[in-house]
Amino acid sequence: MMDKKKTISGFSKLSKRGKIKWLVDNFFKDPEGVARELKSYWHGDEAQQKILDGFSENTISNFPMPFGVAPNFKINDGTYCVPMVTEESSVVAAASAAAKFWLDRGGFRTEIIDTLKIGQVSFIWEGEFEKLEKHFPELEIQLRKNAADITANMEKRGGGIRKIELINLSKLESNCYQLKGSFETCDSMGANFINSVLESFGQTIQSFVATHSAFSEREKNLTVVMCILSNYTPDCTVKATVECPIENLGNFPNGMNAAAFAEKFALAVRIATIDPFRATTHNKGIFNGIDAVVLATGNDFRAIEACGHTYAARDGQYRSLSSCEVKDGMFKFWLEIPLALGTVGGLTKLHPIAKRSLEMLGNPGAREFMQITAAVGLAQNFAALRSLVTTGIQQGHMKMHLTNILNHFKATEKEEKAAITHFEKETISFNAVRTFLEKSRGQAINLSV
Ligand code: MEV
């Protein structure tokens, strides 16, 4: 049965305090405590809070996430300190360790493969497709002309519409067709630009068939279903590579030498190439790094993830996004990934910390930023696989997670120091930390897990 107390109309019109009051009164056991806690995360500076509130709706507070940096990234001829926002312990440490590892081994080499973005106008039309195809060159002129007001500025910056194609989907969905546009959006991610151009395309194609003498009465009616960019951008791609002589890889824990490491590492990548279960986790590790940079710079991490996963399945099976080769005494590891990123527009300059993140990177253009982000993805993947094929992931991960467990048990600074020393040689687990603290406190801990 619906609980009427838990529904409301006009919520969005309430003040922020009003929203919190309704929320805590109806959904929490300690309304005053929760209200106090939510308000404690409001920004001290009202103007800054207004900016944050402008990004979303029905805001009641801010959701803090750790903002970290991974220094020592040598990428081509540049050296970067990379901003990363993530809630997962050991991600930033792993990226930093991989950056440092490759710093002395030639760093990361990156290259842009292409920067094209895609948009589609899907429409339903009960007409003769060949006729539309025949008159497409005329239509294309109209499409470009009618969108000229929108494209003028982008063209001045070197971008604009690169290609328009007519796609026939009618064998899969009757009377269904698309206009597929390819766009260069320079330093912007370009969603607003592309969507505006596509909406103009939608209007143009409707009036084209309605007014052109080639089309019969029945063919004058065309229904635009939707005009929207595609987040799948297989031609907006970047490649990042690390490479060194096998013997320069050094030695690894448990007496593993460089050659054995290189072989086992390459095997791990091959397993992620043939098995979708492993590939998903492998690629998740890549996105641990990429998402953190994307978030820190106010870019759209959902778009980047969606695209990357589609790209990983481009031959019909979901596979590793990275590849590895051990050949002629060389270890080579690379990542090829589509990254439709922007360094202007969207939140990039509006979000105060995103703006600082980009400044930290030297205010790169989109092409440079794509290369930095791909290098971080590769570094993250390298660090994860290095742990997996040597010590196992838990050793490093639990070390980082120890602080979270100690915080959960409200450990004092003294207890924290003692625990860090104790767990240098012991296996870390939630229960092991609880037992350690209970022993040192001489009493049981009654916190629920
Ligand atoms: C954990 O967030 C990421 C890893 O599982 C990635 C991987 O398995 O390659 C460690």
Short mmCIF file of N, CA and C in Angstrom, two decimals, residues 11-145:
data_model
loop_
_atom_site.label_atom_id
_atom_site.label_comp_id
_atom_site.label_asym_id
_atom_site.label_seq_id
_atom_site.Cartn_x
_atom_site.Cartn_y
_atom_site.Cartn_z
N PHE A 11 7.44 19.45 -4.20
CA PHE A 11 8.71 19.35 -3.45
C PHE A 11 9.75 20.33 -4.00
N SER A 12 9.81 20.39 -5.33
CA SER A 12 10.87 21.22 -5.93
C SER A 12 10.69 22.70 -5.59
N LYS A 13 9.46 23.09 -5.21
CA LYS A 13 9.22 24.52 -4.91
C LYS A 13 9.61 24.87 -3.47
N LEU A 14 9.83 23.87 -2.63
CA LEU A 14 10.23 24.15 -1.25
C LEU A 14 11.63 24.76 -1.21
N SER A 15 11.90 25.53 -0.16
CA SER A 15 13.27 26.03 0.03
C SER A 15 14.16 24.83 0.37
N LYS A 16 15.49 25.06 0.37
CA LYS A 16 16.38 23.94 0.69
C LYS A 16 16.12 23.45 2.13
N ARG A 17 15.91 24.39 3.05
CA ARG A 17 15.61 23.99 4.44
C ARG A 17 14.29 23.22 4.50
N GLY A 18 13.32 23.69 3.70
CA GLY A 18 12.00 23.04 3.65
C GLY A 18 12.12 21.62 3.12
N LYS A 19 12.96 21.45 2.10
CA LYS A 19 13.16 20.10 1.51
C LYS A 19 13.76 19.17 2.57
N ILE A 20 14.77 19.69 3.27
CA ILE A 20 15.43 18.87 4.28
C ILE A 20 14.43 18.49 5.39
N LYS A 21 13.61 19.48 5.79
CA LYS A 21 12.67 19.21 6.88
C LYS A 21 11.71 18.09 6.49
N TRP A 22 11.14 18.21 5.29
CA TRP A 22 10.19 17.18 4.85
C TRP A 22 10.88 15.81 4.79
N LEU A 23 12.09 15.82 4.27
CA LEU A 23 12.84 14.58 4.11
C LEU A 23 13.15 13.91 5.46
N VAL A 24 13.72 14.70 6.37
CA VAL A 24 14.14 14.08 7.64
C VAL A 24 12.93 13.69 8.48
N ASP A 25 11.85 14.48 8.40
CA ASP A 25 10.65 14.14 9.18
C ASP A 25 10.02 12.83 8.72
N ASN A 26 10.17 12.53 7.44
CA ASN A 26 9.47 11.36 6.89
C ASN A 26 10.34 10.13 6.66
N PHE A 27 11.65 10.31 6.61
CA PHE A 27 12.49 9.15 6.23
C PHE A 27 13.58 8.80 7.23
N PHE A 28 13.72 9.57 8.31
CA PHE A 28 14.83 9.30 9.23
C PHE A 28 14.36 9.18 10.68
N LYS A 29 15.12 8.38 11.43
CA LYS A 29 14.76 8.18 12.84
C LYS A 29 15.22 9.34 13.72
N ASP A 30 16.27 10.05 13.26
CA ASP A 30 16.82 11.16 14.07
C ASP A 30 16.78 12.44 13.22
N PRO A 31 15.57 13.00 13.04
CA PRO A 31 15.42 14.12 12.09
C PRO A 31 16.39 15.27 12.35
N GLU A 32 16.51 15.64 13.62
CA GLU A 32 17.36 16.83 13.90
C GLU A 32 18.83 16.54 13.60
N GLY A 33 19.27 15.36 14.01
CA GLY A 33 20.67 14.98 13.78
C GLY A 33 20.99 14.91 12.29
N VAL A 34 20.09 14.30 11.54
CA VAL A 34 20.33 14.15 10.10
C VAL A 34 20.31 15.52 9.41
N ALA A 35 19.35 16.37 9.82
CA ALA A 35 19.28 17.72 9.21
C ALA A 35 20.59 18.46 9.48
N ARG A 36 21.07 18.35 10.71
CA ARG A 36 22.33 19.02 11.08
C ARG A 36 23.48 18.49 10.21
N GLU A 37 23.50 17.18 10.06
CA GLU A 37 24.59 16.56 9.28
C GLU A 37 24.53 17.01 7.82
N LEU A 38 23.34 17.00 7.24
CA LEU A 38 23.23 17.41 5.83
C LEU A 38 23.68 18.87 5.66
N LYS A 39 23.25 19.71 6.62
CA LYS A 39 23.61 21.13 6.50
C LYS A 39 25.11 21.35 6.71
N SER A 40 25.74 20.44 7.45
CA SER A 40 27.18 20.62 7.71
C SER A 40 28.00 20.50 6.41
N TYR A 41 27.40 19.90 5.38
CA TYR A 41 28.12 19.80 4.11
C TYR A 41 27.79 20.93 3.13
N TRP A 42 26.96 21.88 3.56
CA TRP A 42 26.73 23.05 2.71
C TRP A 42 28.05 23.80 2.59
N HIS A 43 28.26 24.42 1.45
CA HIS A 43 29.49 25.20 1.25
C HIS A 43 29.42 26.47 2.11
N GLY A 44 30.52 26.81 2.75
CA GLY A 44 30.55 27.99 3.61
C GLY A 44 30.32 29.28 2.83
N ASP A 45 30.63 29.26 1.56
CA ASP A 45 30.50 30.46 0.74
C ASP A 45 29.22 30.33 -0.10
N GLU A 46 28.26 31.21 0.18
CA GLU A 46 26.93 31.09 -0.47
C GLU A 46 27.00 31.12 -2.00
N ALA A 47 27.91 31.95 -2.51
CA ALA A 47 28.02 32.07 -3.97
C ALA A 47 28.48 30.74 -4.58
N GLN A 48 29.43 30.09 -3.89
CA GLN A 48 29.92 28.79 -4.37
C GLN A 48 28.81 27.74 -4.30
N GLN A 49 28.03 27.80 -3.21
CA GLN A 49 26.94 26.84 -3.06
C GLN A 49 25.92 27.01 -4.19
N LYS A 50 25.69 28.27 -4.56
CA LYS A 50 24.72 28.56 -5.63
C LYS A 50 25.20 27.92 -6.94
N ILE A 51 26.50 27.99 -7.17
CA ILE A 51 27.04 27.37 -8.39
C ILE A 51 26.79 25.87 -8.37
N LEU A 52 27.09 25.23 -7.25
CA LEU A 52 26.89 23.77 -7.15
C LEU A 52 25.41 23.41 -7.31
N ASP A 53 24.54 24.20 -6.67
CA ASP A 53 23.10 23.91 -6.78
C ASP A 53 22.61 24.04 -8.21
N GLY A 54 23.29 24.90 -8.97
CA GLY A 54 22.89 25.11 -10.37
C GLY A 54 23.12 23.88 -11.24
N PHE A 55 23.95 22.95 -10.79
CA PHE A 55 24.27 21.77 -11.62
C PHE A 55 23.15 20.74 -11.62
N SER A 56 22.30 20.77 -10.59
CA SER A 56 21.30 19.70 -10.49
C SER A 56 19.98 20.25 -9.94
N GLU A 57 19.10 19.37 -9.56
CA GLU A 57 17.79 19.79 -9.07
C GLU A 57 17.54 19.19 -7.69
N ASN A 58 16.59 19.80 -6.97
CA ASN A 58 16.19 19.29 -5.65
C ASN A 58 17.38 19.07 -4.74
N THR A 59 18.38 19.92 -4.85
CA THR A 59 19.59 19.71 -4.03
C THR A 59 19.30 20.03 -2.57
N ILE A 60 19.84 19.20 -1.70
CA ILE A 60 19.68 19.45 -0.26
C ILE A 60 21.02 19.63 0.43
N SER A 61 22.08 19.14 -0.21
CA SER A 61 23.41 19.27 0.37
C SER A 61 24.44 18.95 -0.71
N ASN A 62 25.68 18.77 -0.31
CA ASN A 62 26.73 18.33 -1.25
C ASN A 62 27.20 16.95 -0.83
N PHE A 63 27.68 16.19 -1.79
CA PHE A 63 28.14 14.82 -1.52
C PHE A 63 29.66 14.80 -1.68
N PRO A 64 30.40 14.86 -0.60
CA PRO A 64 31.86 14.97 -0.76
C PRO A 64 32.49 13.67 -1.27
N MET A 65 33.45 13.83 -2.14
CA MET A 65 34.25 12.69 -2.63
C MET A 65 35.70 13.11 -2.50
N PRO A 66 36.60 12.16 -2.25
CA PRO A 66 38.01 12.55 -2.13
C PRO A 66 38.58 13.04 -3.46
N PHE A 67 39.33 14.12 -3.38
CA PHE A 67 40.00 14.70 -4.56
C PHE A 67 41.49 14.46 -4.35
N GLY A 68 42.07 13.53 -5.14
CA GLY A 68 43.48 13.20 -4.98
C GLY A 68 44.28 13.54 -6.23
N VAL A 69 45.58 13.38 -6.16
CA VAL A 69 46.41 13.61 -7.34
C VAL A 69 47.42 12.47 -7.51
N ALA A 70 47.71 12.16 -8.75
CA ALA A 70 48.73 11.15 -9.06
C ALA A 70 49.86 11.86 -9.79
N PRO A 71 50.99 12.08 -9.12
CA PRO A 71 52.10 12.81 -9.76
C PRO A 71 52.94 11.89 -10.65
N ASN A 72 53.91 12.49 -11.32
CA ASN A 72 54.97 11.74 -12.05
C ASN A 72 54.52 11.06 -13.33
N PHE A 73 53.46 11.57 -13.95
CA PHE A 73 53.06 11.00 -15.24
C PHE A 73 53.88 11.64 -16.36
N LYS A 74 54.79 10.85 -16.92
CA LYS A 74 55.52 11.34 -18.11
C LYS A 74 54.77 10.85 -19.33
N ILE A 75 54.22 11.80 -20.09
CA ILE A 75 53.43 11.43 -21.27
C ILE A 75 54.01 12.20 -22.46
N ASN A 76 54.53 11.48 -23.43
CA ASN A 76 55.27 12.09 -24.54
C ASN A 76 56.34 13.02 -23.96
N ASP A 77 56.28 14.32 -24.30
CA ASP A 77 57.34 15.20 -23.77
C ASP A 77 56.93 15.95 -22.52
N GLY A 78 55.73 15.67 -22.02
CA GLY A 78 55.24 16.43 -20.86
C GLY A 78 55.26 15.60 -19.59
N THR A 79 55.25 16.32 -18.44
CA THR A 79 55.13 15.64 -17.15
C THR A 79 53.92 16.23 -16.44
N TYR A 80 53.07 15.36 -15.97
CA TYR A 80 51.79 15.81 -15.41
C TYR A 80 51.59 15.29 -14.00
N CYS A 81 50.87 16.12 -13.23
CA CYS A 81 50.33 15.67 -11.95
C CYS A 81 48.82 15.59 -12.20
N VAL A 82 48.27 14.38 -12.10
CA VAL A 82 46.91 14.16 -12.60
C VAL A 82 45.88 14.20 -11.47
N PRO A 83 44.84 15.01 -11.61
CA PRO A 83 43.78 15.06 -10.60
C PRO A 83 42.85 13.86 -10.73
N MET A 84 42.45 13.29 -9.59
CA MET A 84 41.58 12.10 -9.63
C MET A 84 40.54 12.18 -8.52
N VAL A 85 39.29 11.98 -8.89
CA VAL A 85 38.21 11.91 -7.89
C VAL A 85 37.68 10.48 -7.88
N THR A 86 37.86 9.82 -6.76
CA THR A 86 37.35 8.45 -6.64
C THR A 86 37.08 8.13 -5.18
N GLU A 87 36.16 7.22 -4.97
CA GLU A 87 35.84 6.80 -3.59
C GLU A 87 36.54 5.48 -3.28
N GLU A 88 37.25 4.90 -4.26
CA GLU A 88 37.83 3.56 -4.05
C GLU A 88 39.28 3.66 -3.58
N SER A 89 39.53 3.07 -2.40
CA SER A 89 40.91 3.13 -1.90
C SER A 89 41.81 2.32 -2.82
N SER A 90 43.02 2.78 -2.93
CA SER A 90 44.13 2.19 -3.69
C SER A 90 44.14 2.54 -5.17
N VAL A 91 43.10 3.22 -5.68
CA VAL A 91 43.12 3.60 -7.10
C VAL A 91 44.20 4.66 -7.37
N VAL A 92 44.20 5.71 -6.55
CA VAL A 92 45.16 6.80 -6.78
C VAL A 92 46.58 6.30 -6.48
N ALA A 93 46.70 5.50 -5.42
CA ALA A 93 48.02 4.95 -5.08
C ALA A 93 48.54 4.08 -6.22
N ALA A 94 47.66 3.29 -6.80
CA ALA A 94 48.08 2.39 -7.90
C ALA A 94 48.48 3.20 -9.13
N ALA A 95 47.70 4.21 -9.46
CA ALA A 95 48.03 5.06 -10.63
C ALA A 95 49.38 5.74 -10.41
N SER A 96 49.58 6.24 -9.19
CA SER A 96 50.84 6.94 -8.88
C SER A 96 52.02 5.97 -8.98
N ALA A 97 51.83 4.75 -8.47
CA ALA A 97 52.92 3.77 -8.49
C ALA A 97 53.27 3.40 -9.94
N ALA A 98 52.24 3.23 -10.77
CA ALA A 98 52.50 2.88 -12.18
C ALA A 98 53.16 4.04 -12.91
N ALA A 99 52.74 5.27 -12.60
CA ALA A 99 53.35 6.44 -13.24
C ALA A 99 54.84 6.49 -12.89
N LYS A 100 55.15 6.26 -11.62
CA LYS A 100 56.54 6.30 -11.15
C LYS A 100 57.34 5.17 -11.82
N PHE A 101 56.73 4.00 -11.91
CA PHE A 101 57.41 2.85 -12.52
C PHE A 101 57.82 3.18 -13.95
N TRP A 102 56.91 3.78 -14.71
CA TRP A 102 57.20 4.04 -16.13
C TRP A 102 58.01 5.32 -16.34
N LEU A 103 58.08 6.15 -15.29
CA LEU A 103 58.85 7.40 -15.39
C LEU A 103 60.31 7.10 -15.78
N ASP A 104 60.86 6.05 -15.18
CA ASP A 104 62.27 5.69 -15.47
C ASP A 104 62.40 4.74 -16.65
N ARG A 105 61.30 4.44 -17.29
CA ARG A 105 61.36 3.47 -18.40
C ARG A 105 60.76 4.06 -19.68
N GLY A 106 60.92 5.34 -19.84
CA GLY A 106 60.50 5.99 -21.09
C GLY A 106 59.13 6.65 -21.04
N GLY A 107 58.39 6.44 -19.96
CA GLY A 107 57.08 7.08 -19.82
C GLY A 107 56.04 6.52 -20.78
N PHE A 108 54.95 7.26 -20.93
CA PHE A 108 53.83 6.84 -21.78
C PHE A 108 53.94 7.56 -23.13
N ARG A 109 53.74 6.81 -24.20
CA ARG A 109 53.64 7.44 -25.51
C ARG A 109 52.18 7.38 -25.93
N THR A 110 51.68 8.49 -26.43
CA THR A 110 50.26 8.50 -26.79
C THR A 110 50.07 9.12 -28.17
N GLU A 111 49.00 8.72 -28.83
CA GLU A 111 48.67 9.35 -30.11
C GLU A 111 47.16 9.39 -30.31
N ILE A 112 46.71 10.48 -30.92
CA ILE A 112 45.29 10.59 -31.25
C ILE A 112 45.07 9.87 -32.57
N ILE A 113 44.08 8.99 -32.61
CA ILE A 113 43.79 8.31 -33.87
C ILE A 113 42.79 9.15 -34.67
N ASP A 114 41.76 9.63 -34.02
CA ASP A 114 40.82 10.55 -34.68
C ASP A 114 39.96 11.22 -33.62
N THR A 115 39.20 12.24 -34.00
CA THR A 115 38.40 12.97 -33.00
C THR A 115 36.95 13.21 -33.46
N LEU A 116 36.44 12.33 -34.30
CA LEU A 116 35.09 12.55 -34.83
C LEU A 116 34.01 12.07 -33.87
N LYS A 117 32.93 12.86 -33.80
CA LYS A 117 31.78 12.46 -32.98
C LYS A 117 30.56 12.24 -33.87
N ILE A 118 29.60 11.51 -33.36
CA ILE A 118 28.48 11.06 -34.18
C ILE A 118 27.15 11.56 -33.61
N GLY A 119 26.21 11.86 -34.51
CA GLY A 119 24.84 12.18 -34.08
C GLY A 119 23.85 11.61 -35.08
N GLN A 120 22.63 11.33 -34.62
CA GLN A 120 21.65 10.69 -35.50
C GLN A 120 20.29 11.37 -35.43
N VAL A 121 19.66 11.48 -36.60
CA VAL A 121 18.23 11.84 -36.65
C VAL A 121 17.52 10.57 -37.12
N SER A 122 16.72 9.99 -36.24
CA SER A 122 15.97 8.78 -36.63
C SER A 122 14.59 9.22 -37.09
N PHE A 123 14.18 8.68 -38.24
CA PHE A 123 12.85 9.09 -38.74
C PHE A 123 12.11 7.94 -39.41
N ILE A 124 10.79 8.10 -39.47
CA ILE A 124 9.91 7.12 -40.11
C ILE A 124 9.35 7.79 -41.37
N TRP A 125 9.43 7.06 -42.46
CA TRP A 125 9.00 7.64 -43.75
C TRP A 125 8.48 6.52 -44.65
N GLU A 126 7.26 6.68 -45.10
CA GLU A 126 6.68 5.66 -46.00
C GLU A 126 6.90 6.10 -47.43
N GLY A 127 8.13 5.95 -47.89
CA GLY A 127 8.45 6.40 -49.24
C GLY A 127 9.44 5.48 -49.91
N GLU A 128 9.81 5.89 -51.10
CA GLU A 128 10.75 5.08 -51.88
C GLU A 128 12.17 5.51 -51.53
N PHE A 129 12.91 4.64 -50.87
CA PHE A 129 14.23 5.03 -50.35
C PHE A 129 15.17 5.49 -51.46
N GLU A 130 15.10 4.79 -52.61
CA GLU A 130 16.01 5.13 -53.72
C GLU A 130 15.81 6.59 -54.14
N LYS A 131 14.57 7.06 -54.03
CA LYS A 131 14.28 8.44 -54.41
C LYS A 131 14.98 9.42 -53.44
N LEU A 132 14.91 9.07 -52.17
CA LEU A 132 15.55 9.92 -51.16
C LEU A 132 17.07 9.90 -51.36
N GLU A 133 17.58 8.71 -51.68
CA GLU A 133 19.01 8.56 -51.94
C GLU A 133 19.43 9.43 -53.12
N LYS A 134 18.60 9.40 -54.18
CA LYS A 134 18.92 10.14 -55.39
C LYS A 134 18.98 11.65 -55.11
N HIS A 135 18.06 12.10 -54.29
CA HIS A 135 18.01 13.55 -54.02
C HIS A 135 18.83 13.94 -52.79
N PHE A 136 19.60 12.98 -52.26
CA PHE A 136 20.36 13.27 -51.04
C PHE A 136 21.39 14.41 -51.21
N PRO A 137 22.10 14.48 -52.35
CA PRO A 137 23.05 15.59 -52.49
C PRO A 137 22.36 16.97 -52.33
N GLU A 138 21.16 17.08 -52.87
CA GLU A 138 20.39 18.33 -52.72
C GLU A 138 20.02 18.56 -51.25
N LEU A 139 19.55 17.46 -50.64
CA LEU A 139 19.16 17.54 -49.22
C LEU A 139 20.36 17.95 -48.37
N GLU A 140 21.52 17.38 -48.67
CA GLU A 140 22.70 17.66 -47.85
C GLU A 140 23.04 19.16 -47.89
N ILE A 141 22.91 19.74 -49.06
CA ILE A 141 23.19 21.19 -49.16
C ILE A 141 22.23 21.96 -48.24
N GLN A 142 20.95 21.56 -48.27
CA GLN A 142 19.95 22.22 -47.42
C GLN A 142 20.26 22.02 -45.94
N LEU A 143 20.63 20.79 -45.61
CA LEU A 143 20.92 20.48 -44.19
C LEU A 143 22.04 21.39 -43.68
N ARG A 144 23.10 21.50 -44.48
CA ARG A 144 24.26 22.31 -44.07
C ARG A 144 23.90 23.79 -44.02
N LYS A 145 23.13 24.23 -45.03
CA LYS A 145 22.76 25.65 -45.12
C LYS A 145 21.89 26.06 -43.92
#
